[in-house]
Short mmCIF file of C-alpha atoms in Angstrom, two decimals:
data_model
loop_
_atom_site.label_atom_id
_atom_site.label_comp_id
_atom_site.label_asym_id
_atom_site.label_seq_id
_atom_site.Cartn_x
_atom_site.Cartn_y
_atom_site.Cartn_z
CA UNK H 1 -4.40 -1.50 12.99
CA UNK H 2 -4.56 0.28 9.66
CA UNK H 3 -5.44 4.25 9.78
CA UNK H 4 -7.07 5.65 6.75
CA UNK H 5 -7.44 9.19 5.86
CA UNK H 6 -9.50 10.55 3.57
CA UNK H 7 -9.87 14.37 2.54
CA UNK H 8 -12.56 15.66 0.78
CA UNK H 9 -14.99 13.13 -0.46
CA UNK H 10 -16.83 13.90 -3.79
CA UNK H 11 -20.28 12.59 -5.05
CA UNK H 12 -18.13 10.45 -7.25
CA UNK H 13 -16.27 8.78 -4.73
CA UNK H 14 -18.52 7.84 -2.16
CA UNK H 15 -18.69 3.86 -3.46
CA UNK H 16 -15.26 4.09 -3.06
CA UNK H 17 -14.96 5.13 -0.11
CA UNK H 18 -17.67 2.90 0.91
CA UNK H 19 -15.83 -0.12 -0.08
CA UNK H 20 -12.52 1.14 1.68
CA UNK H 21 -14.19 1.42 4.94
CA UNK H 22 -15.25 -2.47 5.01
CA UNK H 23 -11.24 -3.49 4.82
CA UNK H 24 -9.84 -4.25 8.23
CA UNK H 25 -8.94 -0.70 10.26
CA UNK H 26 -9.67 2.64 10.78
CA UNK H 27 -11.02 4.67 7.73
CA UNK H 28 -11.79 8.84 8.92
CA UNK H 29 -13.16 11.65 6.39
CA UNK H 30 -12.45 15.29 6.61
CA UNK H 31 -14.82 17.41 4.85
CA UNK H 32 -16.79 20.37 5.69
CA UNK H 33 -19.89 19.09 3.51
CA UNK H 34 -23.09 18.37 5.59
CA UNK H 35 -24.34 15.78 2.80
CA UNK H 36 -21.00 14.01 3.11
CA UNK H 37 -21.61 13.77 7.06
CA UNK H 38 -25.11 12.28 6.57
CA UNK H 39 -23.25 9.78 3.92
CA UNK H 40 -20.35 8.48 6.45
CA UNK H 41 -22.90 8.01 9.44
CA UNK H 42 -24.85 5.72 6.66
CA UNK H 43 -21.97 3.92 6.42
CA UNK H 44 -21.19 3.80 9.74
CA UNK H 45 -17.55 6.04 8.76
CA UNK H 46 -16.34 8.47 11.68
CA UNK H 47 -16.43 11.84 9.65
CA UNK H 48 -14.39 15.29 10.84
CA UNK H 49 -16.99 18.68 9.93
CA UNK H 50 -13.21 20.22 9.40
CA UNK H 51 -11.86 21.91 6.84
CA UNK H 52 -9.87 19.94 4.41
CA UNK H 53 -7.23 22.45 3.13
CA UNK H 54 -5.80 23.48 7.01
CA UNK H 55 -3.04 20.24 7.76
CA UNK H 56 -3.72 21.53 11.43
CA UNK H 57 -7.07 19.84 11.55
CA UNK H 58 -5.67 16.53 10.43
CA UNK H 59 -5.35 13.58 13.01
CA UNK H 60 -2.04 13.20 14.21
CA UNK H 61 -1.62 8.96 13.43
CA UNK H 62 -1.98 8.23 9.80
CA UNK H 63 -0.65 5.49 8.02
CA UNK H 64 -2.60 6.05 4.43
CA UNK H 65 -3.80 9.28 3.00
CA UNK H 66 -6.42 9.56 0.23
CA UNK H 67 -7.24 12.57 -1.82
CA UNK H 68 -10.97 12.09 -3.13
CA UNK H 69 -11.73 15.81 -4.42
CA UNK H 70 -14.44 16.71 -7.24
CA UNK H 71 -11.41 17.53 -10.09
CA UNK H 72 -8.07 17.84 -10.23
CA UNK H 73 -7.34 21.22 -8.94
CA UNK H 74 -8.99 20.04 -6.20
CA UNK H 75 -7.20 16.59 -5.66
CA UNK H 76 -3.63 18.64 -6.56
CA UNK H 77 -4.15 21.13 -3.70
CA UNK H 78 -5.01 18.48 -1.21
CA UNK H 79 -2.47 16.68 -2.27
CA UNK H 80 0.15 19.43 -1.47
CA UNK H 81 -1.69 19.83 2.28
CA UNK H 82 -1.52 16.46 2.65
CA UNK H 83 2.15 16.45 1.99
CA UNK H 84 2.87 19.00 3.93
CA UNK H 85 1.39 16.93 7.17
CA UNK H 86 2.42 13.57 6.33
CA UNK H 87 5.72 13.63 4.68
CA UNK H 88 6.22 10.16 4.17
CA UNK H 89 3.08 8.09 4.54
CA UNK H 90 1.03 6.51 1.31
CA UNK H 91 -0.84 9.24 -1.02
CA UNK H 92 -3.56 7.94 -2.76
CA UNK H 93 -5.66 10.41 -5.33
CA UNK H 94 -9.23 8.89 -6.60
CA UNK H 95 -11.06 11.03 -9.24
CA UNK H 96 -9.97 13.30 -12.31
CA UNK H 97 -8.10 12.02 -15.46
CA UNK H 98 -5.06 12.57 -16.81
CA UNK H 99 -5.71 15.99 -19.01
CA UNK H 100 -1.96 17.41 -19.68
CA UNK H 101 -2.75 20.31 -17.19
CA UNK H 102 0.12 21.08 -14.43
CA UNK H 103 -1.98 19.60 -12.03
CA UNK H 104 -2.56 16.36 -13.44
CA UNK H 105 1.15 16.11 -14.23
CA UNK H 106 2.01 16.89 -10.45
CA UNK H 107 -0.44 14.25 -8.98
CA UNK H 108 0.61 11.51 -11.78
CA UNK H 109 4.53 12.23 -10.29
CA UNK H 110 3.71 12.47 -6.78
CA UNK H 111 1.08 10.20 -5.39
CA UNK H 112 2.09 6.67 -4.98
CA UNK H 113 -1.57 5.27 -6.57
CA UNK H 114 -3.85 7.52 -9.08
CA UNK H 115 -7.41 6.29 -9.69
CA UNK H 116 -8.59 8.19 -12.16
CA UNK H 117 -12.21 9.02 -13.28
CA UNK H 118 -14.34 5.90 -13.48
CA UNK H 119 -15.12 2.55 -11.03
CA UNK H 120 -12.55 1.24 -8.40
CA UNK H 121 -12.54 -1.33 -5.54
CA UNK H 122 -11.05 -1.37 -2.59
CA UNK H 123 -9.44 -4.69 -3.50
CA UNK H 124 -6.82 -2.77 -6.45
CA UNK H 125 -5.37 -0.96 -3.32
CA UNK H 126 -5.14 -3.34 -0.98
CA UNK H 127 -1.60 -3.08 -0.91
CA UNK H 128 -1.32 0.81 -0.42
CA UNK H 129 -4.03 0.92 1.59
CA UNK H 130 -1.43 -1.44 4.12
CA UNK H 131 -4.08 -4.58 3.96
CA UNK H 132 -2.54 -7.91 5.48
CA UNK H 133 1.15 -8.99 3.83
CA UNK H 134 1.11 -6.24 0.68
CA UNK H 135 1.53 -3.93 3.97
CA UNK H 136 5.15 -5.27 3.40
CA UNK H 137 5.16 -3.74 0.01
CA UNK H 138 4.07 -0.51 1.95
CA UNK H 139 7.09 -0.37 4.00
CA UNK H 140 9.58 -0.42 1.74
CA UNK H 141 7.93 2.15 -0.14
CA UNK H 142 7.59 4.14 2.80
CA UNK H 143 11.07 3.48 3.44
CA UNK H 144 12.12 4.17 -0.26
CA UNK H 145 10.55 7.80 -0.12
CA UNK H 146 12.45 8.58 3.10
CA UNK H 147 15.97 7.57 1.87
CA UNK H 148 18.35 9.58 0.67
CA UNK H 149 19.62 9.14 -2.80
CA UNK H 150 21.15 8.08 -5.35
CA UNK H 151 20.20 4.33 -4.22
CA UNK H 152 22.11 1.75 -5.56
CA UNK H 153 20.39 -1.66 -6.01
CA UNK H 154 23.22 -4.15 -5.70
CA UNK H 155 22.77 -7.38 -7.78
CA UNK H 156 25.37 -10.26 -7.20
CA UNK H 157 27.99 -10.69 -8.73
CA UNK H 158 26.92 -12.50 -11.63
CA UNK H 159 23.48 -11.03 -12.43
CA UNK H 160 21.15 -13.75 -14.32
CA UNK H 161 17.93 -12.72 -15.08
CA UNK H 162 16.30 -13.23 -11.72
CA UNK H 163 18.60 -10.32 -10.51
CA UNK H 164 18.18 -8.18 -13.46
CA UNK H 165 14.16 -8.59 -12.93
CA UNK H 166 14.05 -7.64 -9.18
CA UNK H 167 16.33 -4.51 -9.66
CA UNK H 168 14.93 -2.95 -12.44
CA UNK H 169 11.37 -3.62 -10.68
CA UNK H 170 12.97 -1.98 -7.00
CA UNK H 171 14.07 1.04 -9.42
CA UNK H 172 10.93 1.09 -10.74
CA UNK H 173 9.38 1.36 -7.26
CA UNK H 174 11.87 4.21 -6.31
CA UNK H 175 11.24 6.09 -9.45
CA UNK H 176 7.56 6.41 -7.97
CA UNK H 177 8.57 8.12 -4.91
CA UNK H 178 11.26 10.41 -7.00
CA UNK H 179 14.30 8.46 -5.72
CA UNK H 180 17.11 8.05 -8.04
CA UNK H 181 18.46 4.69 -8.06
CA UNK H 182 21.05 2.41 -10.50
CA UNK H 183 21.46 -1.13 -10.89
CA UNK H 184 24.80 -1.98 -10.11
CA UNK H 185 27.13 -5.44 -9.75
CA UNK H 186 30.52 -6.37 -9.63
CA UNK H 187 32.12 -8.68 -11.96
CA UNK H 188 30.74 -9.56 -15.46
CA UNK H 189 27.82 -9.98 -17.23
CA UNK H 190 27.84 -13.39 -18.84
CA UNK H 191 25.47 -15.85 -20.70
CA UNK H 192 23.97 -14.75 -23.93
CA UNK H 193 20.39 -14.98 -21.94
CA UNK H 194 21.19 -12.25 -19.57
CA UNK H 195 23.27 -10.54 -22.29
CA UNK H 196 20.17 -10.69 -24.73
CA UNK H 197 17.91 -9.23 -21.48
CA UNK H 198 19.94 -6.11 -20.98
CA UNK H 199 20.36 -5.62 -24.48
CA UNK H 200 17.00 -6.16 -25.58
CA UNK H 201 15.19 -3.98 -22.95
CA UNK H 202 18.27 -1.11 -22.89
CA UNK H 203 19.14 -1.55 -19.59
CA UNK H 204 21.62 0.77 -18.05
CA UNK H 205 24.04 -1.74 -15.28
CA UNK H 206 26.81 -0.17 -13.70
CA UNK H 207 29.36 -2.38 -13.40
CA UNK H 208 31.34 -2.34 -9.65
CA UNK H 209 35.42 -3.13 -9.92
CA UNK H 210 36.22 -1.90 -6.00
CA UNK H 211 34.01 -1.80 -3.25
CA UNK H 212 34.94 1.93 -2.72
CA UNK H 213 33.03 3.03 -6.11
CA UNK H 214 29.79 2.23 -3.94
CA UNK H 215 30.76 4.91 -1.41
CA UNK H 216 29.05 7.40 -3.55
CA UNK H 217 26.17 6.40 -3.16
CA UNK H 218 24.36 7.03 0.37
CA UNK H 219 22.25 3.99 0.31
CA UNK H 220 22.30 0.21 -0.95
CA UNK H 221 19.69 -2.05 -1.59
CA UNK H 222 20.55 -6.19 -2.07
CA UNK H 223 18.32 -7.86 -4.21
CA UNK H 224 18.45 -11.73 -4.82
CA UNK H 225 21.20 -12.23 -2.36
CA UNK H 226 22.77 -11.13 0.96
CA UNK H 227 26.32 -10.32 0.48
CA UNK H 228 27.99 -7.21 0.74
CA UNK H 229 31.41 -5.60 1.37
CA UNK H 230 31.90 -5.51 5.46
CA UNK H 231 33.20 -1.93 4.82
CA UNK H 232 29.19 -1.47 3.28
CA UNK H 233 26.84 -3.05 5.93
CA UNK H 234 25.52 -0.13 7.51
CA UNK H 235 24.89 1.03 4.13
CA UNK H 236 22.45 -1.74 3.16
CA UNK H 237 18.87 0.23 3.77
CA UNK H 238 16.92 -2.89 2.05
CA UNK H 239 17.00 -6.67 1.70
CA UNK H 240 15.14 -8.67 -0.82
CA UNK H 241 15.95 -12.56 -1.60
CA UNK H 242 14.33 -16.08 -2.20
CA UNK H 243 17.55 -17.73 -0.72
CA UNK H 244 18.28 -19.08 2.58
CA UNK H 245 20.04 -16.93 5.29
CA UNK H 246 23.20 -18.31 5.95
CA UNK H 247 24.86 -15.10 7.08
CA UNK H 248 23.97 -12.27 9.70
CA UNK H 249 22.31 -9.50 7.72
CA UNK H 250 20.70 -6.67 9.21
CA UNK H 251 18.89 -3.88 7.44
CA UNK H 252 16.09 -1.12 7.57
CA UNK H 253 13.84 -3.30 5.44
CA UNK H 254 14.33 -7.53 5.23
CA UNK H 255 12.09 -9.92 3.01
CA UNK H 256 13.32 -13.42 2.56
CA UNK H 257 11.32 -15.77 1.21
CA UNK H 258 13.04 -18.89 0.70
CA UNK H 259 9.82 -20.59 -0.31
CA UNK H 260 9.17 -19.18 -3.33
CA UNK H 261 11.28 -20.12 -6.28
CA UNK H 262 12.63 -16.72 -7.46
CA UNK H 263 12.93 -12.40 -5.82
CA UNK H 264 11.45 -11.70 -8.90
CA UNK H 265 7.91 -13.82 -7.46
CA UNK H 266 8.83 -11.35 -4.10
CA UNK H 267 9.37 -8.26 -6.55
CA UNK H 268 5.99 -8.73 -8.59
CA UNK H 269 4.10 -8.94 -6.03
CA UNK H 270 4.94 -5.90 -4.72
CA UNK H 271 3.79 -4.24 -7.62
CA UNK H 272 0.64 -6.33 -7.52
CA UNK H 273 -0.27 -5.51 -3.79
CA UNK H 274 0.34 -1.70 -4.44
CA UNK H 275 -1.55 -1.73 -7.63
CA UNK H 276 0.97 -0.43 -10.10
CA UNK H 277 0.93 -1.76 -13.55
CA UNK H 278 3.90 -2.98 -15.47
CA UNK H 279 5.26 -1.77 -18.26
CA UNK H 280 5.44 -4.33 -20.50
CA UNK H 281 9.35 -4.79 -20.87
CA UNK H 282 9.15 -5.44 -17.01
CA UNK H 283 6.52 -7.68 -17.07
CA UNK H 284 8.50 -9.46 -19.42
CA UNK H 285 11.50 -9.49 -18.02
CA UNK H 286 10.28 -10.34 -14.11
CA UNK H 287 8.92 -13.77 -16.40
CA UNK H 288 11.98 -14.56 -17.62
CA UNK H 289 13.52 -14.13 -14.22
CA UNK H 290 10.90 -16.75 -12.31
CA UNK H 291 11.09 -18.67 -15.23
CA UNK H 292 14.89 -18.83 -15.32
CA UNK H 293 15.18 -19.39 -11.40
CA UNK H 294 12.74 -22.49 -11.34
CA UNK H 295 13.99 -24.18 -14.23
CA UNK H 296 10.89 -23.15 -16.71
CA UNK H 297 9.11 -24.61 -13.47
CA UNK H 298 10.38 -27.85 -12.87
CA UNK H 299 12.92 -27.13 -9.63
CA UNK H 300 11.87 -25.70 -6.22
CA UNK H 301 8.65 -23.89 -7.73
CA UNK H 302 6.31 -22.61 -5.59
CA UNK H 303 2.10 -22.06 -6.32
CA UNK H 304 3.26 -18.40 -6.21
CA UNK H 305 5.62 -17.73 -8.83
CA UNK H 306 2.74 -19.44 -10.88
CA UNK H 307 0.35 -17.14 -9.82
CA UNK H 308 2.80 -14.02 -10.33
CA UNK H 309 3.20 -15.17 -14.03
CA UNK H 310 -0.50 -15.71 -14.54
CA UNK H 311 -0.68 -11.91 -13.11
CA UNK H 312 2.30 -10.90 -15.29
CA UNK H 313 0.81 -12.63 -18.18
CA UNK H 314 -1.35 -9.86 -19.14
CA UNK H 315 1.19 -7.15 -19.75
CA UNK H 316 4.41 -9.56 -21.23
CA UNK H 317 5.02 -8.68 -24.87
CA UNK H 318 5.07 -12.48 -26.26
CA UNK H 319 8.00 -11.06 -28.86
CA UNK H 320 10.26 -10.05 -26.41
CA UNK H 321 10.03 -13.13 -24.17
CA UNK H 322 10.90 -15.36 -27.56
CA UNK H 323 13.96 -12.78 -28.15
CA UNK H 324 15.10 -12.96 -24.84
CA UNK H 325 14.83 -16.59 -24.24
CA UNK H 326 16.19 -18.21 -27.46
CA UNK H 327 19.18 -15.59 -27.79
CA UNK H 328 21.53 -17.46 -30.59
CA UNK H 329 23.93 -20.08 -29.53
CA UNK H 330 27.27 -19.43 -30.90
CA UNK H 331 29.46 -21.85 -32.42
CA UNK H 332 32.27 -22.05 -29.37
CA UNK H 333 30.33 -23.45 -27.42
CA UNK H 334 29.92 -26.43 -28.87
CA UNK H 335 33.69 -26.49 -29.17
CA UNK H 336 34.11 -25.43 -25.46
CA UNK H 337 31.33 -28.44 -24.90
CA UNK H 338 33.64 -30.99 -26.72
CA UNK H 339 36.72 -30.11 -24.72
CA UNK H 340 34.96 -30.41 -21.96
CA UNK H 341 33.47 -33.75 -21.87
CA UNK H 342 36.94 -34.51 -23.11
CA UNK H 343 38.83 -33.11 -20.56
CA UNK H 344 36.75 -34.09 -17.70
CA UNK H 345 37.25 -35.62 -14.71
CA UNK H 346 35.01 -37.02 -11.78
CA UNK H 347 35.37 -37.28 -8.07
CA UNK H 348 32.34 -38.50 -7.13
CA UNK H 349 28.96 -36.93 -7.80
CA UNK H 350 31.34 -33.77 -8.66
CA UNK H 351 32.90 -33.11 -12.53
CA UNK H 352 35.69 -30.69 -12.75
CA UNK H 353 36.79 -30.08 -16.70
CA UNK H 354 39.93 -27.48 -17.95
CA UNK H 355 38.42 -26.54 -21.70
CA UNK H 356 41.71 -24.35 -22.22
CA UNK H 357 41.56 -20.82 -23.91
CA UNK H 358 38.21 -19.38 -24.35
CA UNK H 359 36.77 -16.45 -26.31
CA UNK H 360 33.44 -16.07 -25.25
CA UNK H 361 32.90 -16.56 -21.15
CA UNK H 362 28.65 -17.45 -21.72
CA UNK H 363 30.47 -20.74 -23.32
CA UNK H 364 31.70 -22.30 -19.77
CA UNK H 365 28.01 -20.88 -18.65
CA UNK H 366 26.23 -22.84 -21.11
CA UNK H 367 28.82 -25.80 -20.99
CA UNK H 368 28.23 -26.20 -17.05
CA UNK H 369 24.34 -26.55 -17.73
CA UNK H 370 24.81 -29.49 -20.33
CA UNK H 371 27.20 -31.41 -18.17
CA UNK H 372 24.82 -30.84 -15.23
CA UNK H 373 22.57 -32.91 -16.75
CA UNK H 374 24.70 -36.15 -16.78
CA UNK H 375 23.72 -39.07 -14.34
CA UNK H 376 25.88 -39.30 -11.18
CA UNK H 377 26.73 -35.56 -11.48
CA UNK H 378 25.72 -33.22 -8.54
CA UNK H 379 28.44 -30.37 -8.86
CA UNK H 380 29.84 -29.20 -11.93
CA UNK H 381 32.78 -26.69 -12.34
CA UNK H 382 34.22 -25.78 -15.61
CA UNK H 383 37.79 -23.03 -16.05
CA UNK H 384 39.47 -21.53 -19.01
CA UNK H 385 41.23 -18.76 -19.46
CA UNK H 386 41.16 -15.26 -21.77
CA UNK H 387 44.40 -12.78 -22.44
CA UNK H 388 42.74 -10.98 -18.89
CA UNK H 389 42.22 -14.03 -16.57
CA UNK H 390 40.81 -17.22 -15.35
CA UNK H 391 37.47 -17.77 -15.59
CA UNK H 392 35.21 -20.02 -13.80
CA UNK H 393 31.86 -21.18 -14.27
CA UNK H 394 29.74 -24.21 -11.32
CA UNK H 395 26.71 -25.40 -11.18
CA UNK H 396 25.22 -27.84 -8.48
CA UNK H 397 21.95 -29.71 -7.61
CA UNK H 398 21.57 -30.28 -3.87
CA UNK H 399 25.47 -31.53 -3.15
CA UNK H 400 27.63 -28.49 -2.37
CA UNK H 401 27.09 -24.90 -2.31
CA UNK H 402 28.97 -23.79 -5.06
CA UNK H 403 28.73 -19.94 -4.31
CA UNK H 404 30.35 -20.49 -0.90
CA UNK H 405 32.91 -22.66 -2.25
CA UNK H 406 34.23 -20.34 -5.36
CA UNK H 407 34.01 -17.75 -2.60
CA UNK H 408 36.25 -19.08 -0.21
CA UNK H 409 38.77 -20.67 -3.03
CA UNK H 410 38.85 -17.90 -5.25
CA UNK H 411 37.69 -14.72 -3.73
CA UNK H 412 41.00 -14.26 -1.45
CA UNK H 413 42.72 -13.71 -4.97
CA UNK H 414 40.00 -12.58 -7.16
CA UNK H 415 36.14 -11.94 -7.82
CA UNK H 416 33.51 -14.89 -7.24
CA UNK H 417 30.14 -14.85 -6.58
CA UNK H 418 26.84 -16.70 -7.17
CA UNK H 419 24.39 -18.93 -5.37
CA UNK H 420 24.26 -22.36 -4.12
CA UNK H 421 23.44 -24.00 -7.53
CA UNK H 422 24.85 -21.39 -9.55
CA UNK H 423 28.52 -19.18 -9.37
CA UNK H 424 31.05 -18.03 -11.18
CA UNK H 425 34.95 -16.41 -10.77
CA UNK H 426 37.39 -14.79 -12.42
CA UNK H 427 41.15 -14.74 -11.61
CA UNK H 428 43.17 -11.97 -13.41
CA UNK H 429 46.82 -12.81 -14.68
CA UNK H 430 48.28 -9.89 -12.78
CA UNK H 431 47.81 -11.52 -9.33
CA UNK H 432 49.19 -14.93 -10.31
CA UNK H 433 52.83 -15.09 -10.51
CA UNK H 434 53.29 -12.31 -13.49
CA UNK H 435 51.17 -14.71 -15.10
CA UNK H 436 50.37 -11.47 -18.24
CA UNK H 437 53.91 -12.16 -19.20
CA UNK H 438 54.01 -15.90 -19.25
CA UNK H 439 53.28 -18.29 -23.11
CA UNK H 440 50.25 -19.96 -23.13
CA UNK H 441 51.70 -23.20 -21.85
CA UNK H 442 53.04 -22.01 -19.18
CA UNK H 443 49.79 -19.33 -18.38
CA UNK H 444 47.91 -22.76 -18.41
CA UNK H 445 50.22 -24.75 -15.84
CA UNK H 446 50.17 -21.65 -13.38
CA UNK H 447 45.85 -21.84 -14.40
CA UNK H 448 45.88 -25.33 -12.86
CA UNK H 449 48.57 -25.00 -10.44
CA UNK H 450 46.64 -22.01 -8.90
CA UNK H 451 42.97 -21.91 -9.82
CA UNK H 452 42.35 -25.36 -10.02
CA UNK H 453 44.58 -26.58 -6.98
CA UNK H 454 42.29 -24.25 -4.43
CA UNK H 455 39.04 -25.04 -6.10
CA UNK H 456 40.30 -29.29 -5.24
CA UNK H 457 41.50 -27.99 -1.91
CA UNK H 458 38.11 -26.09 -1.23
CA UNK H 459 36.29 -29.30 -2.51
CA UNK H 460 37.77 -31.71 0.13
CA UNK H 461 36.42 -30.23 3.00
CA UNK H 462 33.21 -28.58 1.13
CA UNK H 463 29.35 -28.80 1.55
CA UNK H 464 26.29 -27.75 1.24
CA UNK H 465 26.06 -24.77 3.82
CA UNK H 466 22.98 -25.62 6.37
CA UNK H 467 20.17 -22.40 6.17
CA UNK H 468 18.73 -21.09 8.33
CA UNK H 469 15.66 -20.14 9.11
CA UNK H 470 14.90 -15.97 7.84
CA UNK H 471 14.19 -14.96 11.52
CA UNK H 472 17.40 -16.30 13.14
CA UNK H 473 19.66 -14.42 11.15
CA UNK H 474 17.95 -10.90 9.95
CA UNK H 475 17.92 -8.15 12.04
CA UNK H 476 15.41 -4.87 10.81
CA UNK H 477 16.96 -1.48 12.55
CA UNK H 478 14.61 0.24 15.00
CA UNK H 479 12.71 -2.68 15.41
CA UNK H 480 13.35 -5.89 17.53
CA UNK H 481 15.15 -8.47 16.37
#
């Protein structure tokens, strides 16, 4: 059961607090105000005749606190008492607007929902308020304000925009509780899409080269997959993915959805259950994610990530979705395309094609998703190479897990990572057989000797890793598994 709180209750705020006592729980008032007795026994509200500035008359279990004061000075000084006995619960402040006084400042920074002057419903704060699933959203706020920072939001280790999305919106959430947190990833950004995302909305990603760079930062967060450095796991505070468990994780905080067709749907809707309003380059980008994930909608889609967009829909800048969706195709492509389908060669429902030296790594990307498309064609897994390394781009539909299998070919020798339709790797020179010093012939032969002879190897005894179901494998701290 939910436990409300509410301190001081002004004329102004009585439908409010009307229409928060009707949602399931326990809703108390603290005032000293006869007239705001007579108006909770009306409504049938247990009301304290205690003063609302002393923390020592406060209940001791509270899971939400709301300020309702006449003005701001009010509202800011209850805020600070409320603080000061609840250090990590919910704030909510209803009345007052946003004048550029100290006060309004401190209570715009501090509580986790502002209502200011005018009507509200209980229904905008269902979600703070810890009403049926948004009181999942709750929790990892609550957990957010309690943990230590700098946070760093771990994406995988080729961050599309699904990834992108779902960090920048878990930053977002941090940001509200005054924890510091960075995006981070190993390996490379690739594809112009995700390319044109971070450009476009001037997004800061750190990128990751050893695992020991993360050891500066006290806490990690995984967003839109699972994986992490054994050396990390006690690290990982928070969990948030729309992909099948298929490896023990355990964490403070665990959603996985695998239902829905994108973390950004998971990631929106956090923001929509705790009433906080997008900006609109996040709105924007969290649409491109779901958008991205599900195929524009046609693969694994779920009535929720349509609903999410609807939601999103009224904050996306139209612009910036066009820019960030139709980022130019460059001319090697099409020449890393016709080298390709060339060069290719099938083993069953699964096309493996060497397109040589490369220039631009978003070509074997883009490349893999046109070859996809051909009938009889499950798995596709395209390599080149650059003056630095190997590179690898797969795709899949349904046949083999393609993040598991770059993972276990190449990640013994070099960086892979990905999902089961979707992965990518990169083998440096260095590592194979002095391979910086070698022509490009002979850098090639060692390519497929190497590279290409593990991925075949991996393939013969590959497939599609069996999930399983969230609960089996996910294990929240301090609670039982």
């Amino acid at each position: 059961m939910q436990r409300r709180l509410i301190v001081g209750c002004a004329r102004a705020s009585v439908d409010a607090v009307a229409q928060i006592a009707q949602l399931p729980g326990e809703t108390t008032v603290i005032s000293r105000r006869r007239e705001v007795s007579e108006w909770c026994a009306d409504l049938d509200v247990q009301c304290l005749r205690r003063d609302p500035n002393d923390p020592s008359e406060y209940p001791d279990d509270v899971d939400t606190a709301i300020c309702a004061g006449q003005d701001i000075d009010t509202n800011h000084a209850l805020m600070g008492r409320v603080r000061e006995r609840y250090p990590s619960i919910p704030l909510i402040v209803i009345g007052g607007t946003a004048d550029g006084s100290a006060a309004a400042a401190a209570i715009e920074s501090t509580a986790d929902r502002w209502v200011q002057a005018g009507p509200v419903t209980a229904e905008e704060l269902r979600g703070v308020l810890g009403v049926s699933r948004a009181s999942r959203a709750r929790q990892l706020m609550q957990l957010l304000r309690a943990t230590e920072g700098p946070l760093a939001v771990l994406m995988h280790a080729t961050p599309d925009p699904d990834a992108i999305a779902s960090a920048l919106t878990l930053m977002t959430m941090a940001e509200r509780v005054g924890l510091a947190a960075e995006a981070c990833h190993f390996g490379d950004l690739s594809h112009q899409e995700n390319r044109a995302l971070v450009n476009l909305l001037e997004v800061d990603l750190h990128p990751i080269t050893e695992a020991d760079e993360l050891t500066q930062y006290p806490a990690l967060a995984l967003v839109d997959h699972t994986r992490v450095p054994t050396t990390l796991e006690e690290d990982v505070v928070a969990v948030v993915d729309h992909h099948a468990v298929r490896e023990p994780i355990s964490a403070s905080f665990i959603d996985i959805d695998p239902a829905v067709g994108a973390t950004s749907t998971i990631m929106a809707g956090y923001l929509r259950d705790l009433a906080i309003v997008p900006e609109a380059e996040l709105a924007s980008a969290l649409t491109v994610g779901i958008r991205t994930d599900t195929g524009d909608f046609s693969r694994e889609v779920d009535a929720r990530d349509l609903e999410i967009v609807g939601w999103l829909s009224r904050w996306c800048d139209d612009d910036l979705l066009d820019r960030i969706e139709t980022p130019a195709m460059q001319a090697e492509m099409l020449d890393v395309l016709a080298r390709a389908a060339t060069h290719r060669e099938a083993v069953g429902p699964v096309l493996l094609a060497a397109v040589g030296e490369v220039h631009e790594r978003d070509a074997l990307a883009q490349t893999a998703d046109h070859l996809l498309m051909l009938e009889e064609t499950d798995v596709v897994i395209i390599y080149g190479y650059t003056d630095d390394a190997v590179l690898v781009s797969a795709r899949a539909r349904g046949a083999i897990d393609v993040g598991h299998l770059l993972q276990d070919a190449l990640g013994p020798i070099g960086s892979a990572g990905g999902h089961e339709d979707m992965a990518g790797a990169q083998v440096r020179w260095g590592i194979m057989r002095d391979g910086l010093e070698r022509d490009a012939a002979e850098r090639w032969e060692i390519a497929e000797k190497i590279v290409a002879g593990r991925i075949s190897d991996s393939l013969d005894d590959a497939n599609r890793v069996e999930a399983t179901a969230p609960g089996e494998l996910t294990f929240e701290r301090g609670r039982s598994p």
